């Protein structure tokens, strides 16, 4: 074959993107005997090391466990009964287990991805990392295909029964759906996130409202903390010294109040994330199916991004299995409508948590936020609503 001819490969499902959505889809399909090829622009090491989300809903944990991915999660994941909500001079624990009988787990997206990459390697699945020029073709026919340039610079083509667009918010899949609707909201603030080599100063996450802005104390393990501060969008992480970061976290998280202290430690990573809500519908066009961030983005305040990607895939895997194995398109045709119900619930919850906790600069908003926080932390009905959304409803 000369250098310019295109090497063609045939598979059942072509998956674009090796984030949690793409990797999990490939894994669940393989368990049903459905073959897939995963195409990814980044390197394998980059994908496995990315620092992102940290909280898994009960249903995500159940699904990963049923899929044979729960061994390290059960050993190293940390089950939390709930969260703390804080506003000046008050910190309240919301116990999800007492309220709704469900809980959440601290197990980072980095760990979930590492487990998925290891499982895919063990299964000998076909992956192409470091690809470029990804393009989707004929997705409205029953012979869709994807073209790309592989890591060695050779042109490639993957023909499939269906294409899964799991390529995040900047990938090409969403653009291959003609028409459709998008809903978008950007927020006038961003999150400054740090990772620090220090034991968490709290047993469960603290979400704090403060006149200076929101702060969150999360964690990754017994010796690694993850913390966030509300900052102006476009803030340069290098413009804050480590001491400034810890001082501001101490102020907003209430260091010294009721004997609670925040222990600082060496900062190993700093990044600033923009915050937006985004939904694209439909999530299907012909034989192209979107899952995860390719179809929707939520601000991180509700810890929903990763869980929503997992929930999409929980629907998409059986739908594609039926399509490929039985030529039965009923679940596939219902996929977009079914998935969007959960997407909009999580979009609302993430917006609600975000607007309840972040400083907007409007004194009227401030009073409403405090009133809302008092209600959620003093009324069982208010707390139960938050718990149900945060811990997530069952996937079925
Ligand atoms: P991902 O993880 O973005 O994976 C998409 C993959 O597609 C690849 N890709 C392509 N591959 C082939 N060809 C192309 N042309 C391609 N274009 C892109 C990308 O390289 C990537 O590997 O989406 P997925 O799988 O849907 O998973 C969704 C979650 O990753 C996401 O919802 C969360 O991480 C969101 N998120 C957070 N969520 C939380 O709940 N809590 C957090 O603290 C949190 N932090 C974050 C985040 C997302 C971030 N991003 C996307 C900027 C922090 C960051 C920095
Ligand atoms: C995290 O640990 O990164 C994290 C936890 C909870 C959130 C967002 C991010 O709401």
Short mmCIF file of C-alpha atoms and ligand atoms in Angstrom, two decimals:
data_model
loop_
_atom_site.label_atom_id
_atom_site.label_comp_id
_atom_site.label_asym_id
_atom_site.label_seq_id
_atom_site.Cartn_x
_atom_site.Cartn_y
_atom_site.Cartn_z
CA UNK A 1 0.00 0.00 0.00
CA UNK A 2 1.45 3.40 -0.87
CA UNK A 3 1.66 6.16 1.73
CA UNK A 4 -1.37 8.04 0.43
CA UNK A 5 -3.87 5.18 0.14
CA UNK A 6 -6.38 4.84 2.98
CA UNK A 7 -6.22 1.83 5.27
CA UNK A 8 -9.84 0.74 5.89
CA UNK A 9 -11.03 -1.10 8.96
CA UNK A 10 -14.50 -2.50 9.63
CA UNK A 11 -16.01 -2.63 13.11
CA UNK A 12 -19.44 -2.56 14.74
CA UNK A 13 -19.24 0.72 16.67
CA UNK A 14 -16.74 3.49 15.93
CA UNK A 15 -16.23 5.46 19.15
CA UNK A 16 -14.75 8.94 18.88
CA UNK A 17 -13.07 10.00 22.13
CA UNK A 18 -11.36 8.02 24.91
CA UNK A 19 -12.70 10.02 27.86
CA UNK A 20 -14.85 8.22 30.43
CA UNK A 21 -17.86 8.11 28.06
CA UNK A 22 -15.97 6.51 25.14
CA UNK A 23 -13.95 4.10 27.28
CA UNK A 24 -16.96 2.93 29.29
CA UNK A 25 -19.06 2.49 26.16
CA UNK A 26 -16.35 0.35 24.58
CA UNK A 27 -16.16 -1.71 27.78
CA UNK A 28 -19.93 -2.28 28.10
CA UNK A 29 -20.23 -3.15 24.40
CA UNK A 30 -17.37 -5.65 24.64
CA UNK A 31 -19.19 -7.34 27.56
CA UNK A 32 -22.10 -7.95 25.16
CA UNK A 33 -19.77 -9.19 22.42
CA UNK A 34 -20.06 -5.99 20.37
CA UNK A 35 -16.81 -4.89 18.77
CA UNK A 36 -15.67 -1.28 18.79
CA UNK A 37 -12.72 0.85 17.74
CA UNK A 38 -11.84 3.89 19.88
CA UNK A 39 -10.30 6.97 18.25
CA UNK A 40 -8.57 9.62 20.38
CA UNK A 41 -6.58 12.76 19.56
CA UNK A 42 -4.56 12.78 22.78
CA UNK A 43 -1.92 10.29 23.90
CA UNK A 44 -2.81 7.36 26.15
CA UNK A 45 -0.76 8.87 29.00
CA UNK A 46 -2.46 12.26 28.69
CA UNK A 47 -5.92 10.68 28.81
CA UNK A 48 -5.00 8.62 31.88
CA UNK A 49 -3.48 11.56 33.82
CA UNK A 50 -6.10 14.31 33.27
CA UNK A 51 -7.34 15.79 36.56
CA UNK A 52 -11.08 16.40 36.54
CA UNK A 53 -14.16 15.33 38.43
CA UNK A 54 -14.06 13.62 41.84
CA UNK A 55 -17.51 12.43 42.91
CA UNK A 56 -19.41 9.33 41.81
CA UNK A 57 -23.12 8.92 42.40
CA UNK A 58 -24.37 5.65 43.84
CA UNK A 59 -25.71 4.61 40.42
CA UNK A 60 -22.36 5.27 38.74
CA UNK A 61 -20.63 3.12 41.37
CA UNK A 62 -23.23 0.36 40.92
CA UNK A 63 -22.81 0.40 37.13
CA UNK A 64 -18.99 0.36 37.26
CA UNK A 65 -19.11 -2.49 39.81
CA UNK A 66 -21.54 -4.55 37.71
CA UNK A 67 -19.26 -3.96 34.72
CA UNK A 68 -16.35 -5.57 36.59
CA UNK A 69 -14.62 -2.25 37.24
CA UNK A 70 -15.32 -2.02 40.97
CA UNK A 71 -12.37 -3.80 42.55
CA UNK A 72 -10.02 -0.81 43.10
CA UNK A 73 -13.01 1.48 43.58
CA UNK A 74 -14.22 -0.66 46.52
CA UNK A 75 -10.70 -0.71 47.98
CA UNK A 76 -9.62 2.89 47.45
CA UNK A 77 -12.88 4.80 46.95
CA UNK A 78 -14.27 6.65 49.94
CA UNK A 79 -17.99 6.36 50.60
CA UNK A 80 -19.50 9.60 51.94
CA UNK A 81 -22.84 9.82 53.69
CA UNK A 82 -23.42 13.39 52.51
CA UNK A 83 -21.94 16.88 52.32
CA UNK A 84 -21.53 19.98 54.49
CA UNK A 85 -23.23 23.19 53.44
CA UNK A 86 -21.78 26.30 55.02
CA UNK A 87 -22.65 29.98 55.25
CA UNK A 88 -21.34 32.56 57.71
CA UNK A 89 -21.14 31.12 61.23
CA UNK A 90 -23.06 27.97 60.29
CA UNK A 91 -21.99 24.59 58.94
CA UNK A 92 -24.65 21.92 58.44
CA UNK A 93 -24.23 18.27 57.54
CA UNK A 94 -26.75 16.88 55.07
CA UNK A 95 -26.86 13.12 55.58
CA UNK A 96 -28.02 11.60 52.29
CA UNK A 97 -28.13 8.10 53.76
CA UNK A 98 -30.59 9.19 56.46
CA UNK A 99 -32.56 11.33 54.01
CA UNK A 100 -32.86 9.02 51.00
CA UNK A 101 -30.87 5.87 51.71
CA UNK A 102 -28.27 6.63 49.03
CA UNK A 103 -24.70 7.93 49.20
CA UNK A 104 -21.84 9.22 47.03
CA UNK A 105 -18.24 8.12 46.57
CA UNK A 106 -15.02 10.07 46.29
CA UNK A 107 -13.13 8.36 43.49
CA UNK A 108 -11.49 10.64 40.96
CA UNK A 109 -12.15 10.68 37.23
CA UNK A 110 -8.41 10.05 36.89
CA UNK A 111 -8.89 6.74 38.73
CA UNK A 112 -12.03 5.78 36.78
CA UNK A 113 -10.18 6.48 33.52
CA UNK A 114 -7.10 4.53 34.63
CA UNK A 115 -9.31 1.51 35.51
CA UNK A 116 -11.07 1.74 32.14
CA UNK A 117 -7.80 2.05 30.20
CA UNK A 118 -6.41 -0.99 32.06
CA UNK A 119 -9.58 -3.02 31.34
CA UNK A 120 -9.51 -2.05 27.66
CA UNK A 121 -5.82 -3.02 27.42
CA UNK A 122 -6.56 -6.39 29.04
CA UNK A 123 -9.38 -7.00 26.55
CA UNK A 124 -7.05 -6.19 23.69
CA UNK A 125 -9.45 -3.62 22.25
CA UNK A 126 -8.48 -1.63 19.23
CA UNK A 127 -7.43 1.92 20.05
CA UNK A 128 -5.92 4.68 17.98
CA UNK A 129 -4.35 7.41 20.13
CA UNK A 130 -2.69 10.64 18.91
CA UNK A 131 -4.88 10.82 15.81
CA UNK A 132 -5.77 13.99 13.89
CA UNK A 133 -8.22 15.18 11.21
CA UNK A 134 -11.17 13.17 12.63
CA UNK A 135 -14.16 13.49 10.27
CA UNK A 136 -17.58 11.77 10.28
CA UNK A 137 -19.27 10.66 7.05
CA UNK A 138 -22.64 9.30 5.93
CA UNK A 139 -24.03 9.17 9.48
CA UNK A 140 -27.58 9.39 8.10
CA UNK A 141 -27.07 6.10 6.21
CA UNK A 142 -26.66 2.57 7.59
CA UNK A 143 -22.99 2.57 6.53
CA UNK A 144 -21.44 5.47 8.44
CA UNK A 145 -17.67 5.84 8.59
CA UNK A 146 -14.98 7.95 10.23
CA UNK A 147 -11.77 9.10 8.60
CA UNK A 148 -8.64 10.27 10.42
CA UNK A 149 -4.88 10.49 10.25
CA UNK A 150 -3.14 8.02 12.55
CA UNK A 151 -0.16 8.70 14.85
CA UNK A 152 2.25 7.77 12.03
CA UNK A 153 0.59 10.25 9.65
CA UNK A 154 -1.21 7.59 7.57
CA UNK A 155 -4.81 8.22 6.39
CA UNK A 156 -7.31 5.75 7.90
CA UNK A 157 -10.97 4.91 7.58
CA UNK A 158 -13.20 3.04 10.06
CA UNK A 159 -16.53 1.74 8.75
CA UNK A 160 -19.17 0.82 11.32
CA UNK A 161 -22.82 0.06 11.97
CA UNK A 162 -22.99 3.10 14.27
CA UNK A 163 -20.78 5.98 15.39
CA UNK A 164 -20.67 7.14 19.02
CA UNK A 165 -19.61 10.76 19.44
CA UNK A 166 -17.92 10.75 22.86
CA UNK A 167 -15.49 13.51 21.91
CA UNK A 168 -16.25 16.11 24.58
CA UNK A 169 -17.32 19.69 24.06
CA UNK A 170 -14.75 20.53 21.37
CA UNK A 171 -14.92 17.37 19.22
CA UNK A 172 -16.39 17.21 15.71
CA UNK A 173 -19.34 14.86 16.39
CA UNK A 174 -21.90 17.41 17.52
CA UNK A 175 -21.29 19.41 14.34
CA UNK A 176 -22.19 16.34 12.25
CA UNK A 177 -25.82 16.64 13.43
CA UNK A 178 -27.59 19.07 11.11
CA UNK A 179 -30.03 21.51 12.67
CA UNK A 180 -31.00 20.69 16.23
CA UNK A 181 -31.18 23.08 19.14
CA UNK A 182 -28.68 24.30 21.68
CA UNK A 183 -29.25 25.98 25.03
CA UNK A 184 -26.33 27.71 26.65
CA UNK A 185 -25.56 29.77 29.72
CA UNK A 186 -22.18 31.13 30.79
CA UNK A 187 -21.67 32.20 34.39
CA UNK A 188 -19.82 35.37 35.39
CA UNK A 189 -17.34 33.43 37.51
CA UNK A 190 -14.78 30.61 37.28
CA UNK A 191 -13.26 28.03 39.64
CA UNK A 192 -9.62 28.12 40.67
CA UNK A 193 -8.80 24.49 41.55
CA UNK A 194 -5.77 23.22 43.43
CA UNK A 195 -4.52 19.75 44.20
CA UNK A 196 -2.41 19.56 47.36
CA UNK A 197 -0.32 16.89 49.06
CA UNK A 198 -2.02 17.24 52.42
CA UNK A 199 -4.59 15.18 54.32
CA UNK A 200 -8.10 16.63 53.90
CA UNK A 201 -9.14 18.87 56.80
CA UNK A 202 -12.66 17.46 56.61
CA UNK A 203 -14.28 14.02 56.53
CA UNK A 204 -16.83 15.04 53.84
CA UNK A 205 -16.96 17.80 51.22
CA UNK A 206 -17.62 21.36 52.39
CA UNK A 207 -19.55 23.66 50.02
CA UNK A 208 -19.19 27.19 51.42
CA UNK A 209 -21.06 30.40 50.67
CA UNK A 210 -18.95 33.41 51.69
CA UNK A 211 -19.21 37.17 51.01
CA UNK A 212 -15.82 36.91 49.19
CA UNK A 213 -17.15 34.11 46.97
CA UNK A 214 -17.72 30.36 46.94
CA UNK A 215 -15.19 27.81 48.20
CA UNK A 216 -15.19 24.00 48.12
CA UNK A 217 -13.09 21.59 50.11
CA UNK A 218 -12.95 18.24 48.31
CA UNK A 219 -10.39 15.46 48.33
CA UNK A 220 -8.86 12.64 46.36
CA UNK A 221 -7.44 10.37 49.06
CA UNK A 222 -6.30 10.28 52.69
CA UNK A 223 -3.24 12.29 51.73
CA UNK A 224 -4.43 14.41 48.77
CA UNK A 225 -6.86 17.34 48.98
CA UNK A 226 -8.67 19.10 46.14
CA UNK A 227 -9.94 22.61 46.82
CA UNK A 228 -11.62 25.31 44.77
CA UNK A 229 -12.17 29.08 45.01
CA UNK A 230 -14.61 31.18 43.01
CA UNK A 231 -12.54 33.66 40.94
CA UNK A 232 -13.06 36.03 38.01
CA UNK A 233 -13.17 34.27 34.62
CA UNK A 234 -9.80 34.50 32.87
CA UNK A 235 -7.83 34.55 36.15
CA UNK A 236 -4.22 33.48 35.58
CA UNK A 237 -3.41 30.65 38.05
CA UNK A 238 0.15 31.97 38.29
CA UNK A 239 -1.17 35.29 39.61
CA UNK A 240 -1.99 33.71 43.01
CA UNK A 241 0.85 32.57 45.30
CA UNK A 242 0.30 29.38 47.28
CA UNK A 243 0.11 31.43 50.49
CA UNK A 244 -2.59 33.68 48.99
CA UNK A 245 -4.59 30.64 47.93
CA UNK A 246 -4.43 29.01 51.37
CA UNK A 247 -5.25 32.30 53.13
CA UNK A 248 -8.32 32.84 50.99
CA UNK A 249 -9.43 29.21 51.40
CA UNK A 250 -9.03 29.57 55.19
CA UNK A 251 -11.16 32.73 55.19
CA UNK A 252 -13.94 31.35 53.02
CA UNK A 253 -14.02 27.88 54.62
CA UNK A 254 -14.15 29.31 58.15
CA UNK A 255 -10.73 28.45 59.61
CA UNK A 256 -10.86 29.05 63.36
CA UNK A 257 -14.64 28.83 63.67
CA UNK A 258 -15.87 26.36 66.27
CA UNK A 259 -12.35 24.98 66.54
CA UNK A 260 -12.16 23.90 62.88
CA UNK A 261 -8.83 24.40 61.13
CA UNK A 262 -7.70 24.16 57.53
CA UNK A 263 -4.28 22.56 57.17
CA UNK A 264 -2.33 23.86 54.16
CA UNK A 265 0.21 21.79 52.24
CA UNK A 266 2.31 21.69 49.05
CA UNK A 267 0.24 22.62 45.96
CA UNK A 268 0.92 20.18 43.11
CA UNK A 269 -1.50 21.50 40.48
CA UNK A 270 -3.33 24.77 39.80
CA UNK A 271 -5.93 25.40 37.11
CA UNK A 272 -8.82 27.73 36.36
CA UNK A 273 -12.01 26.29 34.86
CA UNK A 274 -14.69 28.31 33.13
CA UNK A 275 -18.28 27.54 34.13
CA UNK A 276 -21.10 27.02 31.67
CA UNK A 277 -24.27 25.09 31.07
CA UNK A 278 -24.84 23.72 27.59
CA UNK A 279 -27.32 21.23 26.10
CA UNK A 280 -27.56 20.06 22.51
CA UNK A 281 -30.63 18.20 21.24
CA UNK A 282 -31.22 15.81 19.67
CA UNK A 283 -28.40 13.55 20.86
CA UNK A 284 -28.91 11.26 17.87
CA UNK A 285 -28.96 11.70 14.11
CA UNK A 286 -29.29 8.57 11.96
CA UNK A 287 -26.50 6.25 13.09
CA UNK A 288 -24.63 8.91 15.10
CA UNK A 289 -25.18 9.01 18.88
CA UNK A 290 -23.71 11.65 21.22
CA UNK A 291 -22.78 10.83 24.82
CA UNK A 292 -21.25 12.86 27.66
CA UNK A 293 -19.75 16.31 27.23
CA UNK A 294 -20.22 16.06 23.43
CA UNK A 295 -23.92 16.73 24.08
CA UNK A 296 -24.00 18.64 27.36
CA UNK A 297 -21.86 20.60 29.80
CA UNK A 298 -22.76 21.43 33.39
CA UNK A 299 -20.93 23.73 35.82
CA UNK A 300 -19.06 21.54 38.34
CA UNK A 301 -20.97 22.68 41.47
CA UNK A 302 -23.37 19.72 41.41
CA UNK A 303 -20.58 17.18 40.62
CA UNK A 304 -22.67 15.91 37.71
CA UNK A 305 -20.43 16.03 34.57
CA UNK A 306 -18.84 12.61 34.90
CA UNK A 307 -21.99 10.99 36.31
CA UNK A 308 -24.06 12.27 33.42
CA UNK A 309 -21.56 10.85 30.93
CA UNK A 310 -21.86 7.48 32.70
CA UNK A 311 -25.69 7.72 32.71
CA UNK A 312 -25.74 8.39 28.93
CA UNK A 313 -23.55 5.37 28.29
CA UNK A 314 -25.75 3.21 30.54
CA UNK A 315 -28.56 3.90 28.05
CA UNK A 316 -26.50 3.89 24.89
CA UNK A 317 -24.71 0.55 25.38
CA UNK A 318 -27.90 -1.60 25.39
CA UNK A 319 -29.37 0.51 22.59
CA UNK A 320 -26.36 -0.08 20.34
CA UNK A 321 -26.19 -3.75 21.34
CA UNK A 322 -29.79 -4.26 20.16
CA UNK A 323 -29.10 -2.30 16.98
CA UNK A 324 -25.97 -4.26 16.10
CA UNK A 325 -26.99 -7.74 17.32
CA UNK A 326 -30.75 -7.82 16.62
CA UNK A 327 -31.14 -5.00 14.11
CA UNK A 328 -33.69 -3.71 16.62
CA UNK A 329 -33.60 0.11 16.61
CA UNK A 330 -36.28 0.78 19.23
CA UNK A 331 -33.91 1.67 22.11
CA UNK A 332 -31.59 3.53 19.73
CA UNK A 333 -34.47 5.62 18.40
CA UNK A 334 -35.61 6.43 21.96
CA UNK A 335 -32.07 7.19 23.19
CA UNK A 336 -32.03 10.95 22.75
CA UNK A 337 -35.41 11.57 24.32
CA UNK A 338 -34.71 9.25 27.25
CA UNK A 339 -31.22 10.62 27.92
CA UNK A 340 -32.34 14.24 27.74
CA UNK A 341 -34.72 13.82 30.68
CA UNK A 342 -31.81 13.14 33.03
CA UNK A 343 -29.64 15.71 31.25
CA UNK A 344 -32.15 18.48 31.96
CA UNK A 345 -32.65 17.37 35.58
CA UNK A 346 -28.87 17.53 36.15
CA UNK A 347 -28.62 20.79 34.20
CA UNK A 348 -31.22 22.33 36.47
CA UNK A 349 -29.63 20.97 39.65
CA UNK A 350 -26.14 22.14 38.63
CA UNK A 351 -27.48 25.62 37.79
CA UNK A 352 -29.39 25.70 41.09
CA UNK A 353 -26.38 24.71 43.24
CA UNK A 354 -24.20 27.16 41.30
CA UNK A 355 -26.50 30.15 41.64
CA UNK A 356 -27.22 29.35 45.31
CA UNK A 357 -23.54 29.33 46.28
CA UNK A 358 -21.63 31.84 44.12
CA UNK A 359 -21.23 35.55 44.78
CA UNK A 360 -22.96 37.51 42.04
CA UNK A 361 -22.36 40.96 43.50
CA UNK A 362 -26.10 41.68 43.70
CA UNK A 363 -27.23 42.32 47.31
CA UNK A 364 -30.77 41.12 46.55
CA UNK A 365 -29.41 37.81 45.19
CA UNK A 366 -27.31 37.47 48.33
CA UNK A 367 -30.34 37.59 50.61
CA UNK A 368 -32.18 35.05 48.45
CA UNK A 369 -29.14 32.73 48.50
CA UNK A 370 -28.92 32.88 52.29
CA UNK A 371 -32.64 32.30 52.65
CA UNK A 372 -32.39 29.30 50.31
CA UNK A 373 -29.41 27.90 52.24
CA UNK A 374 -31.24 28.27 55.55
CA UNK A 375 -34.25 26.46 54.09
CA UNK A 376 -32.23 23.60 52.58
CA UNK A 377 -30.35 23.07 55.85
CA UNK A 378 -33.36 23.32 58.18
CA UNK A 379 -36.23 21.72 56.28
CA UNK A 380 -36.33 17.98 55.66
CA UNK A 381 -38.15 18.60 52.38
CA UNK A 382 -35.44 21.05 51.26
CA UNK A 383 -32.59 18.75 52.29
CA UNK A 384 -34.24 15.72 50.68
CA UNK A 385 -34.53 17.53 47.34
CA UNK A 386 -30.85 18.35 47.37
CA UNK A 387 -29.91 14.83 48.49
CA UNK A 388 -31.97 13.16 45.76
CA UNK A 389 -30.38 15.28 43.06
CA UNK A 390 -26.82 15.18 44.42
CA UNK A 391 -26.71 11.43 45.11
CA UNK A 392 -28.62 10.89 41.84
CA UNK A 393 -31.70 8.87 41.03
CA UNK A 394 -31.25 5.25 39.85
CA UNK A 395 -30.39 4.94 36.14
CA UNK A 396 -33.26 2.62 35.30
P1 LIG B 1 -14.11 14.05 27.88
O1 LIG B 1 -13.57 13.55 29.17
O2 LIG B 1 -13.86 15.46 27.52
O3 LIG B 1 -13.51 13.11 26.74
C1 LIG B 1 -13.64 13.43 25.39
C2 LIG B 1 -12.45 12.84 24.68
O4 LIG B 1 -12.59 13.07 23.27
C3 LIG B 1 -11.32 13.42 22.76
N1 LIG B 1 -11.47 14.13 21.50
C4 LIG B 1 -11.29 13.58 20.28
N2 LIG B 1 -10.99 12.32 19.90
C5 LIG B 1 -10.87 12.07 18.58
N3 LIG B 1 -11.04 13.01 17.62
C6 LIG B 1 -11.36 14.29 17.95
N4 LIG B 1 -11.47 15.23 17.02
C7 LIG B 1 -11.50 14.61 19.33
N5 LIG B 1 -11.79 15.73 20.00
C8 LIG B 1 -11.78 15.44 21.31
C9 LIG B 1 -10.71 14.26 23.88
O5 LIG B 1 -9.30 14.34 23.77
C10 LIG B 1 -11.16 13.49 25.09
O6 LIG B 1 -10.23 12.49 25.47
O7 LIG B 1 -15.67 13.82 27.79
P2 LIG B 1 -16.60 12.62 28.36
O8 LIG B 1 -15.99 11.28 28.11
O9 LIG B 1 -17.95 12.93 27.88
O10 LIG B 1 -16.55 12.81 29.96
C11 LIG B 1 -17.13 13.90 30.56
C12 LIG B 1 -16.32 14.35 31.76
O11 LIG B 1 -14.95 14.33 31.45
C13 LIG B 1 -16.71 15.76 32.18
O12 LIG B 1 -18.11 15.90 32.26
C14 LIG B 1 -16.15 16.18 33.53
O13 LIG B 1 -14.78 15.97 33.65
C15 LIG B 1 -16.44 17.67 33.71
N6 LIG B 1 -15.54 18.27 34.67
C16 LIG B 1 -15.81 18.13 35.97
N7 LIG B 1 -16.97 17.52 36.33
C17 LIG B 1 -17.27 17.40 37.62
O14 LIG B 1 -18.30 16.83 37.92
N8 LIG B 1 -16.40 17.86 38.59
C18 LIG B 1 -15.21 18.48 38.28
O15 LIG B 1 -14.46 18.87 39.14
C19 LIG B 1 -14.89 18.64 36.93
N9 LIG B 1 -13.74 19.22 36.56
C20 LIG B 1 -14.38 18.94 34.26
C21 LIG B 1 -13.47 19.38 35.24
C22 LIG B 1 -14.08 19.15 32.92
C23 LIG B 1 -12.96 19.83 32.53
N10 LIG B 1 -12.78 20.11 31.13
C24 LIG B 1 -13.54 19.42 30.16
C25 LIG B 1 -12.15 21.25 30.64
C26 LIG B 1 -12.29 19.99 34.87
C27 LIG B 1 -12.03 20.23 33.51
C28 LIG B 1 -10.71 20.90 33.19
C1 LIG B 2 -13.82 17.49 42.92
O1 LIG B 2 -13.44 16.77 43.86
O2 LIG B 2 -13.09 17.76 41.97
C2 LIG B 2 -15.20 18.03 42.93
C3 LIG B 2 -16.07 17.63 43.92
C4 LIG B 2 -17.35 18.15 43.95
C5 LIG B 2 -17.75 19.05 42.99
C6 LIG B 2 -16.87 19.42 41.98
C7 LIG B 2 -15.60 18.92 41.96
O3 LIG B 2 -19.00 19.57 43.04
#
